[in-house]
Short mmCIF file of C-alpha atoms in Angstrom, two decimals:
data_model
loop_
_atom_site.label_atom_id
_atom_site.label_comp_id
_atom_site.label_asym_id
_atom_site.label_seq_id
_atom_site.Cartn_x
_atom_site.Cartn_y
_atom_site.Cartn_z
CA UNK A 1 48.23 -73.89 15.34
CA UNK A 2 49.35 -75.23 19.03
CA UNK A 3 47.32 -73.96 21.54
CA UNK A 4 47.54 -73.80 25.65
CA UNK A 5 45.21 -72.35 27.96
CA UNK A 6 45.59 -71.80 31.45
CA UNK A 7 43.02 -70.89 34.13
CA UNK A 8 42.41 -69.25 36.15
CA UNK A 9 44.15 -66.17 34.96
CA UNK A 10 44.48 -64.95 38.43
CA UNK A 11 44.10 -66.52 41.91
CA UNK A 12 44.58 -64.75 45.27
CA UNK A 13 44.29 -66.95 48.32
CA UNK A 14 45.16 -66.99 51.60
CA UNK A 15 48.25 -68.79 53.14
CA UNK A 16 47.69 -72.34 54.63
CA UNK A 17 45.40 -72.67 51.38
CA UNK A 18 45.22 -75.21 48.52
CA UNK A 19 45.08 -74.32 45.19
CA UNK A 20 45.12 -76.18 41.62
CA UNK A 21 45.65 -74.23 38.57
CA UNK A 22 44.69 -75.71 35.17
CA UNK A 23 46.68 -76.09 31.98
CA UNK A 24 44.22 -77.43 28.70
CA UNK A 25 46.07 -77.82 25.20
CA UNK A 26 45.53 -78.65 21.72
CA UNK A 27 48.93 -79.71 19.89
CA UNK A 28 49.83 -81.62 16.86
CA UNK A 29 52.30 -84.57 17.91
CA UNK A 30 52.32 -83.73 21.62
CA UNK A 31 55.68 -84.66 23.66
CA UNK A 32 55.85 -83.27 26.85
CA UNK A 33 53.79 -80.76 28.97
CA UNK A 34 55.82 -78.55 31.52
CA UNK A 35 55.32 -76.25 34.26
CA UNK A 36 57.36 -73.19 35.00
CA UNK A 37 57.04 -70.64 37.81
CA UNK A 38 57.74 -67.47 37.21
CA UNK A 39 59.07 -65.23 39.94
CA UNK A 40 60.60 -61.15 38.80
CA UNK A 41 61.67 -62.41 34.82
CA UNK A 42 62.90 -65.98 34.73
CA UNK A 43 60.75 -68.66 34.72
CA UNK A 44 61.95 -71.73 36.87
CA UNK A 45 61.57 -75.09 35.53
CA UNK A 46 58.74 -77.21 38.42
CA UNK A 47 57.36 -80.70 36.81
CA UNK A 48 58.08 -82.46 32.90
CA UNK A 49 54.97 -84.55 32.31
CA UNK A 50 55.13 -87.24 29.50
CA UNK A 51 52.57 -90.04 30.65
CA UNK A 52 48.60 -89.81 31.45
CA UNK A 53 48.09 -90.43 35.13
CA UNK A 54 51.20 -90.54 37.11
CA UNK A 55 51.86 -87.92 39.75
CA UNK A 56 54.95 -85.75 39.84
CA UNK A 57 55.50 -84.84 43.13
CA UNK A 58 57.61 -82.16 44.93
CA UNK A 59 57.58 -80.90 48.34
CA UNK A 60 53.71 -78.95 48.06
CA UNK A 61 53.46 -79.23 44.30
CA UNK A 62 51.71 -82.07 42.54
CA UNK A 63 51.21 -82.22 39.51
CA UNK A 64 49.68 -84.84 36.83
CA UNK A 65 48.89 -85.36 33.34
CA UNK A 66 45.73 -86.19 31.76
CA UNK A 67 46.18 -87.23 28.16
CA UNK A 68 42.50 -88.21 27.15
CA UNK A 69 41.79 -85.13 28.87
CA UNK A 70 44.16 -82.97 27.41
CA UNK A 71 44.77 -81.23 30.49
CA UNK A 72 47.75 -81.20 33.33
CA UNK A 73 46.67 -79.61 36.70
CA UNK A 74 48.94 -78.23 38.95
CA UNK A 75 48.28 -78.11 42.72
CA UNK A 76 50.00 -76.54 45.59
CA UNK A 77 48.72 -77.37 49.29
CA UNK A 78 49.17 -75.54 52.38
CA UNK A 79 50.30 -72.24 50.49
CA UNK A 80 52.85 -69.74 51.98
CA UNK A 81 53.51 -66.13 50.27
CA UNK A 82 56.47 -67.45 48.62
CA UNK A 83 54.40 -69.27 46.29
CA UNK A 84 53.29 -66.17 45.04
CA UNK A 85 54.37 -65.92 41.49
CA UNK A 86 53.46 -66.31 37.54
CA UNK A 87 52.75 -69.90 36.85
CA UNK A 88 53.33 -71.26 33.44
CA UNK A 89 52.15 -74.23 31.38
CA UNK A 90 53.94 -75.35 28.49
CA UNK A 91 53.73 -77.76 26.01
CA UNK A 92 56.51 -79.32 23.95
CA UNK A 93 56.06 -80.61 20.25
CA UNK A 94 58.60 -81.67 17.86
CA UNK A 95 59.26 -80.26 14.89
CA UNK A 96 61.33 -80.18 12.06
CA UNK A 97 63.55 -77.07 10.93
CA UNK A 98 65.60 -76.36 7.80
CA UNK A 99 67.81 -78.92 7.26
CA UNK A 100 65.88 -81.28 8.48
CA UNK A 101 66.93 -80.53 11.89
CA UNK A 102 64.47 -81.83 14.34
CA UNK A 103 64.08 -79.92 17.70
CA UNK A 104 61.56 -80.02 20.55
CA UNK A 105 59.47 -76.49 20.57
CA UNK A 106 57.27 -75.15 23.70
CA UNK A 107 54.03 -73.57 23.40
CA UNK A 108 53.36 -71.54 26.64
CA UNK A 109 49.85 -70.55 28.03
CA UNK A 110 49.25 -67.04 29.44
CA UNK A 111 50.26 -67.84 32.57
CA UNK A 112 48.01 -67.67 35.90
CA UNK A 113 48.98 -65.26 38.74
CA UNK A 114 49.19 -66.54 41.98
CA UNK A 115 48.80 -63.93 45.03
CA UNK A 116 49.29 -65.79 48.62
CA UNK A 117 48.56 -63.42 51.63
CA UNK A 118 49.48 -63.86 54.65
CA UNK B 1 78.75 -70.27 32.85
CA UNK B 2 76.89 -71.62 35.92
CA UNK B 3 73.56 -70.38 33.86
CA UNK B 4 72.14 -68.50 31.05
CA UNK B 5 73.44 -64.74 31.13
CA UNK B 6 71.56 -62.15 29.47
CA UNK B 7 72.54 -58.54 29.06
CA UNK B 8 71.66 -55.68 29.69
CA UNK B 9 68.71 -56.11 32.16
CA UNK B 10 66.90 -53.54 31.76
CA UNK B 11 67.34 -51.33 28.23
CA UNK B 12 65.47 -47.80 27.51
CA UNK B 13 65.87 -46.97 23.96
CA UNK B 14 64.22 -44.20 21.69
CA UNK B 15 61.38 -45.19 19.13
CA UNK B 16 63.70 -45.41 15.84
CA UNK B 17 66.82 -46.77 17.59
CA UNK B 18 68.72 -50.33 16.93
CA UNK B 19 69.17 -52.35 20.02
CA UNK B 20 71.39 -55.60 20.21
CA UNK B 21 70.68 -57.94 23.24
CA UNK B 22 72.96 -61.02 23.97
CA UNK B 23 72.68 -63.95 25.61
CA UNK B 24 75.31 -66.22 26.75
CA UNK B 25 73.75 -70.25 27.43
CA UNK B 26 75.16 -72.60 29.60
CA UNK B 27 78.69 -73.84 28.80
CA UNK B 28 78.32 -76.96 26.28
CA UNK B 29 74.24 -76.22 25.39
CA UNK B 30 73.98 -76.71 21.88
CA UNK B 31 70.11 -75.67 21.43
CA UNK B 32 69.51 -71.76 22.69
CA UNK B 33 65.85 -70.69 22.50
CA UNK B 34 64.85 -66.77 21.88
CA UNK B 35 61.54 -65.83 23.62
CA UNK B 36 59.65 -62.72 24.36
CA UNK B 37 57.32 -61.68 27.35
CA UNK B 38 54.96 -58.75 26.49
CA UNK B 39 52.80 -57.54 29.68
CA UNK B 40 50.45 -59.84 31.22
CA UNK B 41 51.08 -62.40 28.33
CA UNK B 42 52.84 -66.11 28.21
CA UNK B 43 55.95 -66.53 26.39
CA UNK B 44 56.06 -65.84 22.67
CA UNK B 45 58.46 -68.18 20.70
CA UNK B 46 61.01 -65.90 18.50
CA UNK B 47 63.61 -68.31 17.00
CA UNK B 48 65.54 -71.43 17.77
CA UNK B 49 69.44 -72.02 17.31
CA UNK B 50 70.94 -75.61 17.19
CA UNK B 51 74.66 -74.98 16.70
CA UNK B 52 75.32 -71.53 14.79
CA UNK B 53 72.47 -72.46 12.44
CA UNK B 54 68.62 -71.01 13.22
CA UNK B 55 66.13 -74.36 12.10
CA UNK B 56 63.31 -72.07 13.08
CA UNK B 57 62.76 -68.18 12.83
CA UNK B 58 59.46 -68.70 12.26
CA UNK B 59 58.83 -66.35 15.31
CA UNK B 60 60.27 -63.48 13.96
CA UNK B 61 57.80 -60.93 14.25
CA UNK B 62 59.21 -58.87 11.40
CA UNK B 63 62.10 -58.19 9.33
CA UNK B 64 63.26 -55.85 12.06
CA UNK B 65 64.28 -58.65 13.92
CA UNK B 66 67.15 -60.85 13.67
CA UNK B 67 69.86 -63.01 15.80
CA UNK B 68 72.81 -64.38 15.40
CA UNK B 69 75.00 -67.00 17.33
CA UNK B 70 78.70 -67.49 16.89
CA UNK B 71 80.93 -70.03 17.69
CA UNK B 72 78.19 -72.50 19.27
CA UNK B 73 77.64 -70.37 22.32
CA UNK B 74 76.91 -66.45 22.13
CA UNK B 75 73.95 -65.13 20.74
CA UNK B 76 72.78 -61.70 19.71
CA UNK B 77 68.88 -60.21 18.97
CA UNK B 78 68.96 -57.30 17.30
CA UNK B 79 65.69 -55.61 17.19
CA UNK B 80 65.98 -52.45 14.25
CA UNK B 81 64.31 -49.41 14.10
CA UNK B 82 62.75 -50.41 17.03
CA UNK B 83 58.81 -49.44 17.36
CA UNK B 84 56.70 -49.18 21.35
CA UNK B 85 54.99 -52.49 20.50
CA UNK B 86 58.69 -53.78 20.50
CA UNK B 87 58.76 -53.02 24.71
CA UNK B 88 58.61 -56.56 26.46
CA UNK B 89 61.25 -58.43 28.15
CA UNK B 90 63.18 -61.37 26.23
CA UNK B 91 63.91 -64.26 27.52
CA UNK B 92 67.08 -66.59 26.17
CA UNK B 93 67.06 -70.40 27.08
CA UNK B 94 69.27 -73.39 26.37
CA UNK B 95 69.33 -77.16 26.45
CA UNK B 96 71.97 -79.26 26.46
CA UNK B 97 69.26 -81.95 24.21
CA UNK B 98 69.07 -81.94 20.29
CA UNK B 99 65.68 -83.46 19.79
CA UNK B 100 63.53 -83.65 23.50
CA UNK B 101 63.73 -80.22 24.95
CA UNK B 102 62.80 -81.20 28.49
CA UNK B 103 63.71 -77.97 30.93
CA UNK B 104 65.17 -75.40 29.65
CA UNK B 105 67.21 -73.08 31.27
CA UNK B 106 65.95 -69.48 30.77
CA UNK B 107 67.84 -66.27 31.69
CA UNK B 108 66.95 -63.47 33.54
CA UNK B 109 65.95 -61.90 30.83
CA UNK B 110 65.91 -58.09 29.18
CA UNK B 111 63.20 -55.51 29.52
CA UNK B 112 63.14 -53.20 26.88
CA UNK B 113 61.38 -50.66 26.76
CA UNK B 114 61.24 -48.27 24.00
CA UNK B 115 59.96 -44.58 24.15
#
């Protein structure tokens, strides 16, 4: 069974701050490892990872890939309180319906809560 | 639409009650992805739609459960006799890609809660 684990499971920092949250997975046929953040109920697509060791980079949030690893970490630098939110880790495998309909299917860790005070 | 719709919101419904939630994808997104949220927990896959045809229900948590989608585009969750464990919020997302997944567009999602 696909398996992602995040940690930590909660983080409260202060803002001006850097944090990295981690994302570790064990998945048959691996594709793709995503992170989400996840503000009130709908999580918000951030970074798509597919290769070991190249950055994705927006704004404050890195993020990178580590394939031998099996691990993505996510880091945010000079924090402000509207970082503060679920973030989600994700990791897509294909698979094969009925039909032989093939599809790309996300297992999600458990999220880790990010608190940012001012 | 200009995203994924989901209604209602919010639903309260009594322990024993049927409740149908719908989700309507982004115009021309052939994949639409059922998820649920339980407290404190990451998503929990429920069942995937490529057309009008479901390739995976293997989320299903029981035979209380079951969705439909009609005509490529709307889909309905119906959630029978519905039980407290039931109470999380679901969370529809579609894709536009058959076989890489890539970002997914969720919806705001519906929190049910059940008394």
């Amino acid at each position: 069974e696909d398996k992602v684990v995040q940690s930590p499971l909660s983080l409260v920092v202060h803002e001006g701050d850097t944090v990295t949250l981690n994302c570790s997975y064990e998945v048959t046929n691996f594709r793709s490892l995503l992170w989400y953040k996840q503000e009130k109920k709908a999580p918000t697509f951030l970074f798509m990872l597919t290769s070991s060791g190249i950055e994705k980079k927006s704004g404050r949030l890195s993020s990178i890939l580590d394939k031998k690893e099996l691990s993505s970490i996510l880091n945010i630098t000079a924090t402000q309180t509207g970082d503060s939110a679920i973030y989600l880790c994700a990791v897509e495998a294909p698979q094969r319906g009925a039909g032989g309909t093939s599809y790309g299917k996300l297992t999600f860790g458990q999220g880790t809560i990010l608190t940012v005070h001012p | 639409g200009a995203g994924v719709s989901q209604s209602p919101s919010n639903k309260v419904t009594e322990k024993g009650k049927d409740v149908e939630l719908r989700c309507d994808p982004i115009s021309g997104h052939t994949a639409l992805y059922w998820y649920r949220q339980s407290l404190g927990q990451g998503l929990e896959f429920l069942i995937y739609f490529q057309g009008n045809s479901a390739p995976d229900k293997s989320g299903l948590p029981s035979d209380r459960f079951s969705a439909e989608r009609t005509g490529g585009s709307v889909s309905t969750l119906t959630i029978q006799r519905t039980q407290q464990e039931d109470s999380a919020v679901y969370l529809c997302a579609s894709s536009s890609q058959k076989t890489v997944w890539g970002a997914a567009f969720f919806g705001q999602g519906t929190r049910l809660t059940v008394v």
